[in-house]
Every structure is written in structure tokens, then in C-alpha cells.
Coordinates of C-alpha atoms and ligand atoms in Angstrom, one line a residue:
M213 CA 0.1 0.1 0.2
S214 CA 1.0 3.4 -1.0
I215 CA 1.9 6.2 1.7
Q216 CA -0.3 8.3 0.3
N217 CA -3.4 6.0 1.3
I218 CA -2.9 5.4 4.5
S219 CA -4.8 7.2 6.7
L220 CA -4.2 7.1 10.4
S221 CA -7.9 8.8 11.3
G222 CA -9.7 6.9 9.1
K223 CA -11.0 10.4 8.1
K224 CA -9.3 10.8 4.9
V225 CA -11.4 12.4 2.3
D226 CA -9.7 11.8 -1.4
V227 CA -10.4 15.6 -2.9
S228 CA -12.0 16.0 -6.9
E229 CA -9.6 17.5 -9.0
S230 CA -12.3 17.3 -11.7
K231 CA -12.6 20.9 -13.5
M232 CA -15.8 23.5 -13.1
T233 CA -18.4 23.4 -14.8
F234 CA -19.2 26.7 -17.3
W235 CA -22.1 27.5 -14.2
E236 CA -19.7 27.0 -11.1
R237 CA -17.5 29.0 -12.2
T238 CA -20.2 31.7 -13.3
Y239 CA -21.2 31.7 -9.0
L240 CA -24.7 32.3 -10.3
V241 CA -26.4 28.9 -8.4
N242 CA -24.8 29.8 -5.3
I243 CA -25.4 33.2 -4.9
A244 CA -28.8 32.7 -5.6
I245 CA -29.3 30.0 -3.2
G246 CA -27.0 32.2 -0.5
M247 CA -30.2 35.0 -0.9
W248 CA -32.3 32.5 -0.4
V249 CA -31.1 32.3 2.7
T250 CA -31.0 35.6 3.7
L251 CA -34.4 36.5 2.6
K252 CA -35.7 33.5 4.0
H253 CA -34.3 35.1 7.8
L254 CA -36.1 38.1 6.9
F255 CA -38.9 37.1 7.9
M256 CA -38.4 34.9 10.8
R257 CA -38.3 36.2 14.4
K258 CA -35.2 37.8 15.5
A259 CA -33.3 36.7 17.8
T260 CA -31.7 39.0 19.0
V261 CA -33.1 42.5 21.2
K262 CA -32.2 46.3 20.3
Y263 CA -29.9 46.6 24.4
P264 CA -30.2 48.4 26.0
E265 CA -33.8 50.1 25.2
Q266 CA -35.4 46.4 24.9
T267 CA -34.3 43.8 27.8
R268 CA -35.4 39.9 28.0
A269 CA -37.5 38.4 31.0
F270 CA -35.3 37.8 33.7
S271 CA -34.6 34.7 34.8
P272 CA -37.2 34.5 38.8
V273 CA -33.2 32.9 39.9
Y274 CA -31.0 36.2 38.8
R275 CA -28.9 37.2 40.8
G276 CA -27.1 40.9 40.3
R277 CA -25.3 43.0 41.6
H278 CA -24.5 42.8 45.9
T279 CA -25.4 45.1 49.0
L280 CA -23.9 44.8 52.0
M281 CA -26.9 45.0 54.1
R282 CA -28.1 47.3 57.1
D283 CA -30.2 46.1 60.0
E284 CA -33.7 47.7 61.4
E285 CA -30.9 50.3 63.1
G286 CA -29.6 51.5 60.1
R287 CA -26.4 49.8 61.0
E288 CA -24.1 47.6 58.5
R289 CA -24.8 43.6 59.3
C290 CA -21.4 42.6 58.3
T291 CA -19.4 41.3 61.0
A292 CA -16.0 40.7 58.8
C293 CA -15.8 37.1 59.9
G294 CA -14.9 36.2 56.2
L295 CA -17.2 33.4 55.4
C296 CA -17.8 34.7 52.1
A297 CA -14.1 35.5 51.3
L298 CA -14.0 32.0 52.1
S299 CA -16.8 30.6 50.1
C300 CA -15.8 32.7 47.3
P301 CA -14.7 30.5 44.3
A302 CA -13.2 33.3 42.4
E303 CA -11.5 34.1 45.4
A304 CA -13.5 37.9 44.1
I305 CA -13.6 39.3 48.5
T306 CA -10.8 40.6 50.1
M307 CA -11.7 42.7 53.8
V308 CA -9.9 44.2 56.6
A309 CA -11.2 43.7 60.3
S310 CA -11.6 46.3 62.8
E311 CA -13.0 46.8 66.0
R312 CA -16.1 48.6 67.2
K313 CA -15.5 52.1 69.4
P314 CA -17.8 52.4 72.1
D315 CA -19.2 55.7 70.1
E316 CA -19.3 53.5 67.2
M317 CA -22.8 51.2 68.4
H318 CA -25.1 53.3 66.2
L319 CA -23.0 52.6 62.9
Y320 CA -21.9 48.9 63.7
R321 CA -24.2 46.4 64.6
E322 CA -21.1 43.5 65.3
E323 CA -17.9 44.6 67.9
K324 CA -15.8 43.7 64.6
Y325 CA -17.2 45.2 61.1
A326 CA -15.5 45.8 57.9
S327 CA -13.3 49.0 57.6
I328 CA -13.4 47.6 54.3
Y329 CA -14.9 44.9 52.4
E330 CA -14.5 44.8 48.8
I331 CA -14.9 42.7 45.6
N332 CA -13.4 42.2 42.3
M333 CA -16.7 42.4 39.3
L334 CA -14.3 41.1 37.2
R335 CA -13.7 38.1 39.1
C336 CA -17.0 37.6 40.4
I337 CA -19.3 35.0 38.7
F338 CA -22.1 36.1 40.7
C339 CA -22.5 32.5 42.0
G340 CA -24.4 33.8 45.3
L341 CA -21.9 31.5 47.7
C342 CA -20.9 34.7 49.3
E343 CA -24.5 35.3 50.3
E344 CA -25.3 32.1 50.8
A345 CA -22.3 31.4 53.0
C346 CA -23.1 35.1 55.5
P347 CA -24.2 33.7 58.9
K348 CA -25.5 37.4 59.1
E349 CA -27.5 37.6 56.0
A350 CA -25.2 40.6 55.1
I351 CA -24.6 40.1 51.9
Y352 CA -26.7 39.7 49.0
L353 CA -27.0 39.8 45.3
T354 CA -29.9 41.9 44.2
K355 CA -32.5 42.1 41.6
S356 CA -30.2 44.6 40.0
K357 CA -30.3 44.2 36.3
T358 CA -27.0 47.1 36.0
M359 CA -24.4 44.1 36.9
V360 CA -21.5 46.2 37.4
F361 CA -20.8 49.6 34.6
S362 CA -18.4 49.2 31.8
D363 CA -15.1 51.3 32.6
S364 CA -11.4 51.0 30.8
D365 CA -9.5 51.4 34.4
R366 CA -9.1 47.9 35.9
T367 CA -9.4 49.4 39.1
D368 CA -13.1 50.4 38.7
F369 CA -13.9 47.7 39.2
I370 CA -13.2 46.6 42.6
Y371 CA -16.2 47.8 44.4
G372 CA -15.5 49.0 48.2
K373 CA -18.2 49.9 50.6
D374 CA -19.0 52.9 48.9
K375 CA -20.6 51.1 45.9
L376 CA -21.6 47.9 48.0
V377 CA -23.0 49.4 51.3
M378 CA -27.0 49.9 51.1
P379 CA -28.0 53.7 51.5
L380 CA -29.3 55.4 54.4
D381 CA -32.3 55.7 52.9
Q382 CA -33.0 52.9 51.4
A383 CA -32.4 51.1 55.1
I384 CA -34.8 53.8 56.6
R385 CA -37.7 53.2 53.6
N386 CA -36.8 49.0 54.3
T387 CA -37.6 49.6 57.7
Q388 CA -41.2 51.7 57.7
V389 CA -42.2 49.0 55.3
L390 CA -41.4 46.6 57.7
N391 CA -43.4 49.1 60.2
Ligands
SF4_467 S1 -21.0 35.7 43.9 FE1 -19.7 34.2 44.0 S2 -18.0 34.9 43.0 FE2 -19.3 36.8 43.1 S3 -18.4 37.5 45.1 FE3 -20.1 36.1 46.0 S4 -19.2 33.7 46.1 FE4 -17.6 35.7 45.0
SF4_468 S1 -20.4 39.8 54.7 FE1 -21.8 37.8 55.9 S2 -19.6 36.1 55.5 FE2 -18.7 38.2 54.4 S3 -17.7 38.8 55.8 FE3 -19.5 40.2 56.9 S4 -20.7 38.8 58.2 FE4 -18.7 37.3 57.4

């Protein structure tokens, strides 16, 4: 057997070297077939939407941007235990724990709190494991449709407490709804 005929993968295909006919050389038939395929798609249901004017319906289990929650008295719930960071598969969470001072009782619920709490949004995969791991119900993934704002600077994707902690007026509104 000649070496040219051996096919180790068994997928060898002999390419035909026959000459193209006159109609094949004009490509008119293939152009017409291509145009027919294009024309068919003009009347089909579009697979895309005009985002951001239009959005698709979100899944009931959708998880959006994180919020660091406050309690009913407006104090930060997070006690900087680090369980969220430990459970994060993307290693996106870092924090620095600090001790609460006597005059900060109205700011932080526990004696220990996170003076720095950061999530690297370029790493986060919005899996929700941080929320599951938190024993203080301090971190939630919200239904916010804007997950992360676009930017050209990587450092802007590291969200600190200024972006993560629930605004105080929102905590007040939540308490009013509960009462
Ligand atoms: S959602 Fe998942 S990946 Fe993102 S910070 Fe939480 S645990 Fe990490
Ligand atoms: S968010 Fe929850 S799990 Fe994470 S450090 Fe704070 S209290 Fe602990």
C-alpha cells in the first residue's frame, strides 16, 4: 500500500480535482442560494433584541449586584468573619476587620466590622455562594439589572464599601415598610 493511501484517523477524504462547469464558474447558482437563505431570515423571528431599549425577561433565580445590608436600625450587619471570602470560588472578596469603638455602636451591629470590604467584579461570577455562606444575612445579590458598569480602568472594577453598602435612606424605607 502506498503511503499516500494510508489514513491513520480513518477520516481521509479524497478531494475531487474535476474541472468546474461553466455554471459553477459563474457562481450564480450559489449566489442565488445564499440570497434565498438571507431572504428567508427577513421573515423569521429575530434572535436579538435592541438592548438597552429592550431587555429580555430575567430568570426568577437571577442574581445581580451585591449589597452589604444594614439592619432595621441602619447599622451595618457585616462582622468581617470572612466566610464569604472563604466560600468564594473566584477569590473575589477581600476585607479588613476592625474593632468597633464605643461611639460607633450606631454604625456597626457587631463588635467587629469590615473597615474595608472589596469585591473584584472582574473575578466575580455571580454564583451567590457568598450570600449562602454569610451567617449574618449581611450580603445579598440583588435583582439590579445593572450588574457592573463598563469602564476602561481595571481598578474601577474593584467595588468598595462606597458602592456595596446599602444606602441609608434605602434602609430607612425598608424599615418603614416592615413597620
Ligand atoms: S457571587 Fe460568587 S464569585 Fe461573586 S463574590 Fe460572591 S461567591 Fe464570589
Ligand atoms: S458579609 Fe457575611 S460572611 Fe462576609 S464577612 Fe460579612 S458577615 Fe461574614
